[in-house]
Tab-separated table of C-alpha atoms and ligand atoms in Angstrom:
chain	number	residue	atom	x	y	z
G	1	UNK	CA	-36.688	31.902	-9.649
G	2	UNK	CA	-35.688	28.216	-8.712
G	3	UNK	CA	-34.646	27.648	-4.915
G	4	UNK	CA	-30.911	27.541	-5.283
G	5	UNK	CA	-29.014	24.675	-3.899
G	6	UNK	CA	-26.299	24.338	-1.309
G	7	UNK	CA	-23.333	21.945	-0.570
G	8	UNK	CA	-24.913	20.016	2.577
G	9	UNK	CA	-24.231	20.961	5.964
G	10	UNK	CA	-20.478	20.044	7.215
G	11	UNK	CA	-19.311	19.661	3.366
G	12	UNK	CA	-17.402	21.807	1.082
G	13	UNK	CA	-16.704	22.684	-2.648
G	14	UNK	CA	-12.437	22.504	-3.223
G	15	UNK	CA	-12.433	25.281	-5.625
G	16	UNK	CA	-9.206	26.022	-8.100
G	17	UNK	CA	-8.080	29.291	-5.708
G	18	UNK	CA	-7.441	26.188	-2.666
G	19	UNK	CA	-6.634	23.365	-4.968
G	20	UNK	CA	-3.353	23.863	-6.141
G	21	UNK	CA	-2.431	23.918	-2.097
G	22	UNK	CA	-4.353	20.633	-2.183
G	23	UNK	CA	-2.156	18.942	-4.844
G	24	UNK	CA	1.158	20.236	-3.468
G	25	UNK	CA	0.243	18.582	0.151
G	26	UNK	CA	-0.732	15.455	-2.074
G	27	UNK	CA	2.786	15.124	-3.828
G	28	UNK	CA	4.489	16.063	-0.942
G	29	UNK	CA	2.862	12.975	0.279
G	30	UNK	CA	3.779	10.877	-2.463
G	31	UNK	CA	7.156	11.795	-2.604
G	32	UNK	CA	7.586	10.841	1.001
G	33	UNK	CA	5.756	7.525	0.144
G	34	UNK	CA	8.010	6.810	-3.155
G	35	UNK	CA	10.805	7.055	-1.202
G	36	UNK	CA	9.900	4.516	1.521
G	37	UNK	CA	8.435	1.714	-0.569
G	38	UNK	CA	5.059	2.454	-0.217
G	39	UNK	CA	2.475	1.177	-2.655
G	40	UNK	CA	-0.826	3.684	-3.452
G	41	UNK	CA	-3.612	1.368	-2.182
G	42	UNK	CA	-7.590	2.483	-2.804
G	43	UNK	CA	-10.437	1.158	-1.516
G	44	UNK	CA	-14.442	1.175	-2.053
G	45	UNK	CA	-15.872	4.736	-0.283
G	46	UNK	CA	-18.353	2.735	0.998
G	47	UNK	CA	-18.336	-1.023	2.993
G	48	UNK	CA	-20.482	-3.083	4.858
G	49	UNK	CA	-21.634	-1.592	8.583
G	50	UNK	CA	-20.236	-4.738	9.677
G	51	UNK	CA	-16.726	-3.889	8.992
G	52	UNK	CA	-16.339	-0.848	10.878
G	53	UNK	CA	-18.440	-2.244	13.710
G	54	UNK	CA	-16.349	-5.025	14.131
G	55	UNK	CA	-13.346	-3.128	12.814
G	56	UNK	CA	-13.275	-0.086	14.762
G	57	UNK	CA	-15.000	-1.293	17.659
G	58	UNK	CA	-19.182	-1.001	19.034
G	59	UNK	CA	-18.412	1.266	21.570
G	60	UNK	CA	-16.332	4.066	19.784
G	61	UNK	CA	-17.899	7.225	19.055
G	62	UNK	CA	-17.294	6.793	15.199
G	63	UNK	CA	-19.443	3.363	15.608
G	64	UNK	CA	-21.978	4.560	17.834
G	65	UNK	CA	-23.104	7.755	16.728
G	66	UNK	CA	-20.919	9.150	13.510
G	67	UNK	CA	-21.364	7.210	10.531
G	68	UNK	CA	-23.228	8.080	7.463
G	69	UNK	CA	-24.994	4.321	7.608
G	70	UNK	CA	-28.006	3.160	4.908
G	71	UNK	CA	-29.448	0.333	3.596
G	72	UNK	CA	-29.451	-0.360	0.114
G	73	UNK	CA	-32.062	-1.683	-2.529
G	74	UNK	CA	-30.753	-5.283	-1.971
G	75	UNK	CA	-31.469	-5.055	2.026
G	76	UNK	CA	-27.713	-5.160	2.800
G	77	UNK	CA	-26.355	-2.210	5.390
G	78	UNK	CA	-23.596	-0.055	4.172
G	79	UNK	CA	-21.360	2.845	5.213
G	80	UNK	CA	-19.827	5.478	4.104
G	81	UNK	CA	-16.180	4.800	5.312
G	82	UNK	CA	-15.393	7.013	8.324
G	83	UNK	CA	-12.071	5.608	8.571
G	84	UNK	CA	-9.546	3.980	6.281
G	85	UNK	CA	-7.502	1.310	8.325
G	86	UNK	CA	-10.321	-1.316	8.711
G	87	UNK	CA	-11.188	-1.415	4.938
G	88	UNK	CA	-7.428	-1.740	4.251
G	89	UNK	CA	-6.961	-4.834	6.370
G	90	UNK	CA	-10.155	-6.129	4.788
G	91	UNK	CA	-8.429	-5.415	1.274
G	92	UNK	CA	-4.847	-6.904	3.051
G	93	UNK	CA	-7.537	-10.274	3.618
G	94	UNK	CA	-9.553	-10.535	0.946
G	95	UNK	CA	-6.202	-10.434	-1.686
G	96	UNK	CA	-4.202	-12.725	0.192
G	97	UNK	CA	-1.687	-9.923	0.910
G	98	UNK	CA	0.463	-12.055	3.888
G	99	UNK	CA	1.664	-14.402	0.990
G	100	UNK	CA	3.109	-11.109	0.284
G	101	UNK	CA	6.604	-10.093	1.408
G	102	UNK	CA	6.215	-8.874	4.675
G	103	UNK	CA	5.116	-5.816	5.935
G	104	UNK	CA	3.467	-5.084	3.292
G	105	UNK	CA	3.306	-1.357	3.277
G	106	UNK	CA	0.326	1.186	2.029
G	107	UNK	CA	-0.635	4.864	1.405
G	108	UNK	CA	-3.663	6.166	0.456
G	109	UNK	CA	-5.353	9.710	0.171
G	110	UNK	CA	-9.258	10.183	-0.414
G	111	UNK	CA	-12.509	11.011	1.544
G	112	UNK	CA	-13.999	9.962	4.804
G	113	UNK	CA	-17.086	10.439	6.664
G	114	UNK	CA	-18.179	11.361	10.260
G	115	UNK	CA	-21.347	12.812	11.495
G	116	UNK	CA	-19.261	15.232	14.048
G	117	UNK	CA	-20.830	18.323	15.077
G	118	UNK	CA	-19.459	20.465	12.100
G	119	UNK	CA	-16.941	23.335	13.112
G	120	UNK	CA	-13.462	24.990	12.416
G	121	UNK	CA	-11.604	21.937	11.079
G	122	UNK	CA	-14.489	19.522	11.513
G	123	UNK	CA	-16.172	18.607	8.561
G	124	UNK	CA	-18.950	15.850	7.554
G	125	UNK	CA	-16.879	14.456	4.765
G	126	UNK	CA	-12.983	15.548	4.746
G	127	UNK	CA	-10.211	13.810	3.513
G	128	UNK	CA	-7.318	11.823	4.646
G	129	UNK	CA	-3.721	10.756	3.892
G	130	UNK	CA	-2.622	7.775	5.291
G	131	UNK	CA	-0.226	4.936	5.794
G	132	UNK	CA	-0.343	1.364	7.021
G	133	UNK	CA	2.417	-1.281	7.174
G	134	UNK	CA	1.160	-4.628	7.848
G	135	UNK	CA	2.808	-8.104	8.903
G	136	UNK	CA	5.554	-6.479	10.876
G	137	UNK	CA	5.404	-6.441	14.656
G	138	UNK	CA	9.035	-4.770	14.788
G	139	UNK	CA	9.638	-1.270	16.416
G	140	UNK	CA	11.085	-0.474	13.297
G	141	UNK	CA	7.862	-0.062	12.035
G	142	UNK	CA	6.262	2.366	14.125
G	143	UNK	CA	8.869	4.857	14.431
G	144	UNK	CA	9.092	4.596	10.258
G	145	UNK	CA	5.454	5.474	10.258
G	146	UNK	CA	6.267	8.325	12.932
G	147	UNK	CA	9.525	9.542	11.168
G	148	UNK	CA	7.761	9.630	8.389
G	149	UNK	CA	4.633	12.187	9.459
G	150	UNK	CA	6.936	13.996	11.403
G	151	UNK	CA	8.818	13.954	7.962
G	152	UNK	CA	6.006	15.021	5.413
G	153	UNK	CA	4.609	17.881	8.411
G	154	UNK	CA	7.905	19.273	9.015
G	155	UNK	CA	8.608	19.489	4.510
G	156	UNK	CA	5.168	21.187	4.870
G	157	UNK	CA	6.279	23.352	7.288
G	158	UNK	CA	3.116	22.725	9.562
G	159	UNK	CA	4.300	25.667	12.603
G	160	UNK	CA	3.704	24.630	16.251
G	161	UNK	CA	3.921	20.439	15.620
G	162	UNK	CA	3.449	18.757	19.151
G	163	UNK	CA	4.037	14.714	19.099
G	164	UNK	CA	2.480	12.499	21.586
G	165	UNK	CA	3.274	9.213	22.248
G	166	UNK	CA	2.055	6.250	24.433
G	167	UNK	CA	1.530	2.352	24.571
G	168	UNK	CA	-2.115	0.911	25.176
G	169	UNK	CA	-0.584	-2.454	25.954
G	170	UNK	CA	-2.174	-5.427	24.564
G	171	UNK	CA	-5.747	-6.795	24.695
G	172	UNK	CA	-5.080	-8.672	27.818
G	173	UNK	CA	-2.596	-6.770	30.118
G	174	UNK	CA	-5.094	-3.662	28.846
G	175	UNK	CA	-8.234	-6.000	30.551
G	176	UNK	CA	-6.978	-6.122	33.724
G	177	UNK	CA	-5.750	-2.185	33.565
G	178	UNK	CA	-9.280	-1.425	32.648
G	179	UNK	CA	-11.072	-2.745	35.772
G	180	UNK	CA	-8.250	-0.802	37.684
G	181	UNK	CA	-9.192	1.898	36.222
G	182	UNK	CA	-13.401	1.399	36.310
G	183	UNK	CA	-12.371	0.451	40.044
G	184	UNK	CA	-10.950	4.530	40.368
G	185	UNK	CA	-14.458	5.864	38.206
G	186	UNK	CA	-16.839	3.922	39.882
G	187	UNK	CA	-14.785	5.417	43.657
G	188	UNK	CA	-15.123	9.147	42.369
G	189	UNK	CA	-18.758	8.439	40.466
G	190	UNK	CA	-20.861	11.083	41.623
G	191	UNK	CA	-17.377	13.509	40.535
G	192	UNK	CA	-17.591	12.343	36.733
G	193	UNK	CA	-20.009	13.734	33.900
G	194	UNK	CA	-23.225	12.037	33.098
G	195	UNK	CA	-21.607	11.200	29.702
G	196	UNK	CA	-18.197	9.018	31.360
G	197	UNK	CA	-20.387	7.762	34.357
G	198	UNK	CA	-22.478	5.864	31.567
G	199	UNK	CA	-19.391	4.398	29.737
G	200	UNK	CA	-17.605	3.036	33.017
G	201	UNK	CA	-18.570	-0.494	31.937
G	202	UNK	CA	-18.411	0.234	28.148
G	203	UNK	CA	-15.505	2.287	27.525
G	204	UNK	CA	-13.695	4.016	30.619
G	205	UNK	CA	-10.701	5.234	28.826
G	206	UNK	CA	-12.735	7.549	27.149
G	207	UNK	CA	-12.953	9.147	30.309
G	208	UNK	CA	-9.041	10.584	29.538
G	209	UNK	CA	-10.448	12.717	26.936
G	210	UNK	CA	-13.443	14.117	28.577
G	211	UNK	CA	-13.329	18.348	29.134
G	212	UNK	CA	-15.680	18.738	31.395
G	213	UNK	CA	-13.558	19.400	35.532
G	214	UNK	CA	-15.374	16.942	37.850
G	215	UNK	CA	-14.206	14.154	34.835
G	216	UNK	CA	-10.318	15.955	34.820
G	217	UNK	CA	-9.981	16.200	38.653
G	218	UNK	CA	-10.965	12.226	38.597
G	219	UNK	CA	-8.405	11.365	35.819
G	220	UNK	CA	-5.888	13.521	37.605
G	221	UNK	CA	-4.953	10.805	39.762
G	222	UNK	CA	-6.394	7.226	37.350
G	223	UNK	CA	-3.747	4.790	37.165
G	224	UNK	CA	-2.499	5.203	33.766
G	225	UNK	CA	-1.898	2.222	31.324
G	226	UNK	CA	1.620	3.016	30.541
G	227	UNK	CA	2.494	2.366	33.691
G	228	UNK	CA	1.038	-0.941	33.662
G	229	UNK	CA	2.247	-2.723	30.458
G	230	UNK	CA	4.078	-5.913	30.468
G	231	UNK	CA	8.071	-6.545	29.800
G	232	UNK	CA	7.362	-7.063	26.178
G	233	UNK	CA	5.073	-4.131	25.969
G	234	UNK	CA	7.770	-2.021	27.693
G	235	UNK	CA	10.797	-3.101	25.721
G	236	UNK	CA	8.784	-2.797	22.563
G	237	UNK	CA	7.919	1.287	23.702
G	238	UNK	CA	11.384	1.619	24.652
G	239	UNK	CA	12.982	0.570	21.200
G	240	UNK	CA	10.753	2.984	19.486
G	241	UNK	CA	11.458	5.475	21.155
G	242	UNK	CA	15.069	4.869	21.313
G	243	UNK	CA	14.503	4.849	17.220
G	244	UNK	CA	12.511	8.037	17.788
G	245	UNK	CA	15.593	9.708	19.843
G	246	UNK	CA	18.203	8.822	17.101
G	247	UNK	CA	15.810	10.246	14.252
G	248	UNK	CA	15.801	13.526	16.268
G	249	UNK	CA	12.055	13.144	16.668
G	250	UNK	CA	10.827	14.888	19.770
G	251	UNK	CA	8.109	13.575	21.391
G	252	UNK	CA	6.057	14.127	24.871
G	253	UNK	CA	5.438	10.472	26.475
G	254	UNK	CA	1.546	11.147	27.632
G	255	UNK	CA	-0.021	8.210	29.355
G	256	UNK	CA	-3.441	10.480	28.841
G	257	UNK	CA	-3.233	9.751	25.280
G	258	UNK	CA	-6.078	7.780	24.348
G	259	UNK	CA	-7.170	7.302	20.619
G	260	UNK	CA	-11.010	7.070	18.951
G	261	UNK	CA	-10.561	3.799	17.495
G	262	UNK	CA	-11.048	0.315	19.642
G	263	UNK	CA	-8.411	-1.245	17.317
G	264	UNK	CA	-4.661	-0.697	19.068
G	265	UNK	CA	-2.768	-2.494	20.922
G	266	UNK	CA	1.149	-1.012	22.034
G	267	UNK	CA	2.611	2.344	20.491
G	268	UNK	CA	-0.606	5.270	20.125
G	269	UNK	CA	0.631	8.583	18.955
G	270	UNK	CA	-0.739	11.809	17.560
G	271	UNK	CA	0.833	15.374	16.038
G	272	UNK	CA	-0.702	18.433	17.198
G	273	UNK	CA	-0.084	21.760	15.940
G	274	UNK	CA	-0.879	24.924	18.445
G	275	UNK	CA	-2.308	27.034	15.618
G	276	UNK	CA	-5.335	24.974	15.215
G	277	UNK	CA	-7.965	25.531	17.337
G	278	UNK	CA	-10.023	22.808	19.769
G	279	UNK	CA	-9.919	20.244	16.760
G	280	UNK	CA	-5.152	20.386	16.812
G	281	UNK	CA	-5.060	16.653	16.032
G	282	UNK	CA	-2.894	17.061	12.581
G	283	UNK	CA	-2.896	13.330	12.698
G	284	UNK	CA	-2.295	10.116	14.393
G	285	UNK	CA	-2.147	6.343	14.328
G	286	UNK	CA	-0.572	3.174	16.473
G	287	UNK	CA	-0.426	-0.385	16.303
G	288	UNK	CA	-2.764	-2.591	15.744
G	289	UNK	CA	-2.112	-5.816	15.816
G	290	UNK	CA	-5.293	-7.905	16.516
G	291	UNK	CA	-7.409	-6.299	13.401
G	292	UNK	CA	-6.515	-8.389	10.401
G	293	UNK	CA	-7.591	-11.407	13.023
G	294	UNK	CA	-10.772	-9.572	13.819
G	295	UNK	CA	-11.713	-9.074	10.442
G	296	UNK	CA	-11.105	-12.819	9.628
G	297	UNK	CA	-7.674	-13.075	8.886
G	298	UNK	CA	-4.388	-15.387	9.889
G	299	UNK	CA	-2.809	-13.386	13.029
G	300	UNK	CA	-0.997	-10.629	11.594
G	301	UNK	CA	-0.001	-7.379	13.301
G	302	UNK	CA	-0.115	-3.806	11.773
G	303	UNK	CA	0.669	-0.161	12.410
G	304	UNK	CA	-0.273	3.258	10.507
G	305	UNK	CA	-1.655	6.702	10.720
G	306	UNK	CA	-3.989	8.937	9.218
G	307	UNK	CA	-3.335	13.026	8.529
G	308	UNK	CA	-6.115	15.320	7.407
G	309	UNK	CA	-5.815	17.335	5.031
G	310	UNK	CA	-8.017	20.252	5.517
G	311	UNK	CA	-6.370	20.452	9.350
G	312	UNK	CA	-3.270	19.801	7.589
G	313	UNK	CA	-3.887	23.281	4.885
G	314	UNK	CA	-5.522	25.379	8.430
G	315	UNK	CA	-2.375	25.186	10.331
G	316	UNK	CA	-0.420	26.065	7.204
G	317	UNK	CA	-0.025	29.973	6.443
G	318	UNK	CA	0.428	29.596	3.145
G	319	UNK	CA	1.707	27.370	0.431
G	320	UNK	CA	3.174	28.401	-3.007
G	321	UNK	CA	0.249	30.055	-5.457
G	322	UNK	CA	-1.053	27.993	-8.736
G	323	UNK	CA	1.580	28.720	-11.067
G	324	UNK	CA	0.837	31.681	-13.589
G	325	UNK	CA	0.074	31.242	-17.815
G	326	UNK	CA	3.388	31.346	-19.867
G	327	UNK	CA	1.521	32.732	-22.701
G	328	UNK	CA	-1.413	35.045	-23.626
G	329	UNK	CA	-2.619	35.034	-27.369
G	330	UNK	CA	-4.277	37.915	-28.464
G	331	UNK	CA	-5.871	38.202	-31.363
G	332	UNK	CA	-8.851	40.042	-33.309
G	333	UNK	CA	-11.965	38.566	-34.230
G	334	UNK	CA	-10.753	37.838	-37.820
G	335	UNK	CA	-7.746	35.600	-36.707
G	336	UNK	CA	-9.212	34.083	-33.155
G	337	UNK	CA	-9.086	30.469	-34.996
G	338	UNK	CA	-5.562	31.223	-35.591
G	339	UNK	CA	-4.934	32.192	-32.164
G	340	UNK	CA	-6.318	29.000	-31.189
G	341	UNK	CA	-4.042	26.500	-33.343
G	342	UNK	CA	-0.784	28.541	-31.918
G	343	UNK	CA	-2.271	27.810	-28.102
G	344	UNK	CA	-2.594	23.851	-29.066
G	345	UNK	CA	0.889	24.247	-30.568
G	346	UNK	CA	2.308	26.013	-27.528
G	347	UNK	CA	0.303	23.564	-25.105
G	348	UNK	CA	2.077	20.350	-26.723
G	349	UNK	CA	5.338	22.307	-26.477
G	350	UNK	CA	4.746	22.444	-22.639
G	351	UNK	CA	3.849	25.563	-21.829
G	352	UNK	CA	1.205	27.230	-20.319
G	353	UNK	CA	-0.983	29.010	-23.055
G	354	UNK	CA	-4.157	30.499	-23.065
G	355	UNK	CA	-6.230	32.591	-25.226
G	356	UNK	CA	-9.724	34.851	-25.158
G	357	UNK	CA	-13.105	33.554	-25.116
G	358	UNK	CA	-15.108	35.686	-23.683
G	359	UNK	CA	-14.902	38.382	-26.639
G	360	UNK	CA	-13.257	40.867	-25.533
G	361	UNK	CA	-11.296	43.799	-27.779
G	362	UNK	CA	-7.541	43.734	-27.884
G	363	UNK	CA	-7.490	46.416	-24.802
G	364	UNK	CA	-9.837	43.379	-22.723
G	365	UNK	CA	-7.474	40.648	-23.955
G	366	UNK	CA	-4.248	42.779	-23.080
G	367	UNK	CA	-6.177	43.100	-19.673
G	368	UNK	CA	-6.874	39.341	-18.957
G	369	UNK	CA	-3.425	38.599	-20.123
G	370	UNK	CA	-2.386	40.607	-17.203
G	371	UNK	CA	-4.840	39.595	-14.777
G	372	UNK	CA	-3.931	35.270	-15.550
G	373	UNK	CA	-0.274	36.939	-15.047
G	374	UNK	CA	1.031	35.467	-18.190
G	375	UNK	CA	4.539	36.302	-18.692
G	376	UNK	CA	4.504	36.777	-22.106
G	377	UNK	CA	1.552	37.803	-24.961
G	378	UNK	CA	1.398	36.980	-28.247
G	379	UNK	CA	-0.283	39.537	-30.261
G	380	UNK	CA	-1.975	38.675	-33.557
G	381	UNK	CA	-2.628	41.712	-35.764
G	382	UNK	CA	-5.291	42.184	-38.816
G	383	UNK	CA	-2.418	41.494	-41.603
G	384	UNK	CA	-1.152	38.274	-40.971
G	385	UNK	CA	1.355	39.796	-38.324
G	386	UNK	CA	2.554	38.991	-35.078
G	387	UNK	CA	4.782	39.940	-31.922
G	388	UNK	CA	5.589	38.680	-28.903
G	389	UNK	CA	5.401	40.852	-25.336
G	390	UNK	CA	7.565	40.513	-22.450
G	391	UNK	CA	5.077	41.629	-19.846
G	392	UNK	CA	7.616	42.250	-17.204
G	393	UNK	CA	10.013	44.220	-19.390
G	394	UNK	CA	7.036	46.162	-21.226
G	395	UNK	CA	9.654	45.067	-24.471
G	396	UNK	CA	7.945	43.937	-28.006
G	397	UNK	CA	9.476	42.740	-30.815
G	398	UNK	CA	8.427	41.030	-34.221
G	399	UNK	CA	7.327	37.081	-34.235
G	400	UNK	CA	7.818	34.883	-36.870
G	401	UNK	CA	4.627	32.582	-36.127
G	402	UNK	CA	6.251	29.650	-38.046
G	403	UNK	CA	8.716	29.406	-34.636
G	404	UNK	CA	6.330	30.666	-32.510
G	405	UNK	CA	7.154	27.923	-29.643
G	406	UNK	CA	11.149	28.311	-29.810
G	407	UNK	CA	10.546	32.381	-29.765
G	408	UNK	CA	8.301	32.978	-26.414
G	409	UNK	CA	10.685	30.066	-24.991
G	410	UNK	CA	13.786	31.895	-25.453
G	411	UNK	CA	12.543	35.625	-25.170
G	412	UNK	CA	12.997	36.501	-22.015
G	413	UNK	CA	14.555	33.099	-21.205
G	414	UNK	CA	13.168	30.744	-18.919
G	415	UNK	CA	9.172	31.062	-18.845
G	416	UNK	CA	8.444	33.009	-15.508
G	417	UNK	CA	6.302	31.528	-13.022
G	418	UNK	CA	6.283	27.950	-13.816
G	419	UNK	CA	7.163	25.900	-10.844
Z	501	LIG	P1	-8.242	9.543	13.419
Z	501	LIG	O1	-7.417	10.108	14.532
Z	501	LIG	O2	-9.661	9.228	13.750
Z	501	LIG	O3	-7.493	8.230	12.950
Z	501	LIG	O4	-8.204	10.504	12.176
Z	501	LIG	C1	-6.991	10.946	11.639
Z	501	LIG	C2	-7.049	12.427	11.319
Z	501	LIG	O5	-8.159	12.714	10.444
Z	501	LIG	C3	-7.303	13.329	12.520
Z	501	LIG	O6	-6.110	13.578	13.226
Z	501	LIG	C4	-7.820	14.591	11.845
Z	501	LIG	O7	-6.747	15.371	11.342
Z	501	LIG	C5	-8.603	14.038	10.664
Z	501	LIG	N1	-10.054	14.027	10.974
Z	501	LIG	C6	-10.739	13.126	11.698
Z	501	LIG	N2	-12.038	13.447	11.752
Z	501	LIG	C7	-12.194	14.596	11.046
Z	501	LIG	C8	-13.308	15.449	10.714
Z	501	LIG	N3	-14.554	15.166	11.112
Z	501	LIG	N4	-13.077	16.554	9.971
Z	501	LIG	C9	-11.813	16.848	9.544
Z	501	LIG	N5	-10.741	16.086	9.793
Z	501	LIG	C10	-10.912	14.971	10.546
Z	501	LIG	C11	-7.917	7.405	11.967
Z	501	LIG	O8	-8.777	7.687	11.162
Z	501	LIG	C12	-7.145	6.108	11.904
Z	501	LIG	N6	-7.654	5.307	10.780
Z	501	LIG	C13	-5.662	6.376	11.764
Z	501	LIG	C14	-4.846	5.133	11.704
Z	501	LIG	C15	-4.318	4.577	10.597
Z	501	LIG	N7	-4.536	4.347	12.714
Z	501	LIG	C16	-3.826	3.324	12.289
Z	501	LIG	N8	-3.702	3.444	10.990
């Protein structure tokens, strides 16, 4: 026999059992989105190395050791996009967007790529939904982009949602915090992990999220940049969360709260839910508002956040089932090509129709009516004849096949199962 083939490690196969979950999370979504004014954006799955280099930053995790990075025939290094945000202030760039009416404001839902260790809720390539609003540097921005996950997790009904929110200051009042704070790791050294004591220089806010106890003892008492952030700074985090308050949007102010991506500047923030396991980030985002720069662009600031979905569908007990067949045509082998013109007529009247093809006897087809949980059956006889089934009631009654549609629409009444 052939050596059978599997997805690759960290991947998975969405089959139909877990898709229809899928969609409803992904109009949920959209719903939210229609109603705010925000445009579906998509962009290439993969971009130049350079982007997310320069985008998310050299000395992030997702730069340094996570992305799915190879050279193609023409020489040129690409990526397969571990994050959306950069790309979308490339796109915001490369179309002109801030001739635009500003903020111009995005969603998008599709597939990233990280080279994490793969475990519960930590996949190779997973997907995303996401917003950005760019060319706004108003607090009215982020807490839209807040009340709006908060929104589409609570409509989910996502149990045990936990919001954290900080400010990382801007690039310069977060320079000076940062030698404060390598000043505080470089006094308790010998105290820290090999992996923090290495970053000092590079990257000491990392440091916040290490799990190891020397490391936690040590940040127990590190300055903390939300204590350090300018007047503007300051009164910016104040009116959002003064927005936050009047939305009824609870929130845990957590000066610990440090985010993956080198890109923000003021407001960070990410939901949690207490029925994942280690990997509880639901989601998160913040401000950014030196990227479109850094990617070549006129000054412009930004703010957005990113959900996934398969952490999104883990914390979730259940969501509504695929909805069931209206109809089951049954028919025997003489009149099958019959049964299959009244399924195309009863599919372009809207319903949900299906019929045998697997060759089964009346007794099979009467079975994987059942089984498909089709609310009603059509039954085609030898002479010509028909009735309709209401598979609920058990109750069977003649069909004139010349109103086939307006019959199994109105026995029974509405069609059962349809959502
Ligand atoms: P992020 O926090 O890196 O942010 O990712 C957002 C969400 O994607 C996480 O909270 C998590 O639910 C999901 N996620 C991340 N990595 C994995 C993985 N390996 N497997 C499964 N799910 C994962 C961003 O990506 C930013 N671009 C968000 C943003 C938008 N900031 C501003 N605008």
């Amino acid at each position: 026999m052939a050596e059978r083939f599997q997805a690759p490690r960290g991947t998975f196969d969405v089959l139909p059992t877990s898709s229809h979950a899928r969609a409803q999370v992904h109009d949920a979504a959209a719903e939210i989105f229609a109603r705010a004014g925000y445009g579906r954006v998509e962009t290439p799955i993969f971009e130049s190395t350079e982007l997310f280099s320069r985008g998310v930053g050299d000395a992030t995790d997702i730069v340094r050791k996570e992305m799915f990075t190879f050279t193609d025939q023409g020489d040129r290094s690409l990526t397969l996009r571990p994050e959306g945000t950069a790309p979308i202030a490339r796109a915001y760039v490369e179309h002109g967007m801030h001739k635009l009416a500003q903020p111009v404001k995005l969603w998008y839902s599709g597939s990233y790529f990280r080279h994490e260790r793969p475990q519960a809720g930590r996949f190779h390539q997973f997907n995303q939904i996401g917003a950005e609003s760019i060319g706004s540097d108003s607090p009215l921005v982020d807490a839209e982009l807040i009340v709006l996950l908060d929104g589409f997790l609570r409509e989910l009904g996502v149990p045990g949602v936990r919001l954290r929110l900080s400010s990382l200051g801007t690039t310069e009042t977060r320079a000076t915090y940062r030698e404060e704070l390598r000043k505080h790791l470089r006094a308790h050294e010998s105290e820290l992990s090999h992996d923090v004591r290495e970053r000092i220089d590079e990257n000491p806010l990392r440091a916040f999220d290490a799990d190891d106890e020397g490391t936690k003892g040590v940040m127990e008492s590190a300055p903390m940049m939300v204590d350090r952030l300018d007047r503007d700074d300051a009164e910016h985090l104040a009116e959002v969360r003064t927005l936050l308050d009047q939305a009824g949007v609870t929130y845990e102010l957590d000066g610990t709260l440090v985010r993956g991506l080198d890109y923000y500047t003021r407001t960070v923030f990410e939901f949690e839910s207490s029925s994942l396991g280690a990997q509880s980030a639901l989601g998160g985002g913040g401000r950014y508002d030196g990227l479109v720069a850094a990617l070549g662009g006129p000054a412009t600031p930004g703010c957005g956040w990113a959900a996934g979905i398969e952490r999104i569908l883990l914390a979730l007990d259940e969501l509504g089932p695929a909805p069931s067949i209206d109809v089951f045509v049954t028919a025997p082998d003489g009149r099958r090509d019959r049964a299959f013109a009244i399924v195309r007529e009863l599919r372009g009247a809207g319903l949900r129709a299906e019929l045998d093809q697997a060759g089964r006897s009346i007794k099979g087809q009467m079975k994987q009516a059942d089984r498909v949980g089709a609310g009603r059956v059509v039954i085609l006889d030898d002479e010509g004849g028909a009735a309709v089934r209401d598979m609920k009631s058990g109750e069977q009654r003649e069909l004139d096949l010349a109103r086939v549609v307006e019959a199994v629409s109105t026995n029974g009444g509405e069609a059962d199962g349809r959502s």
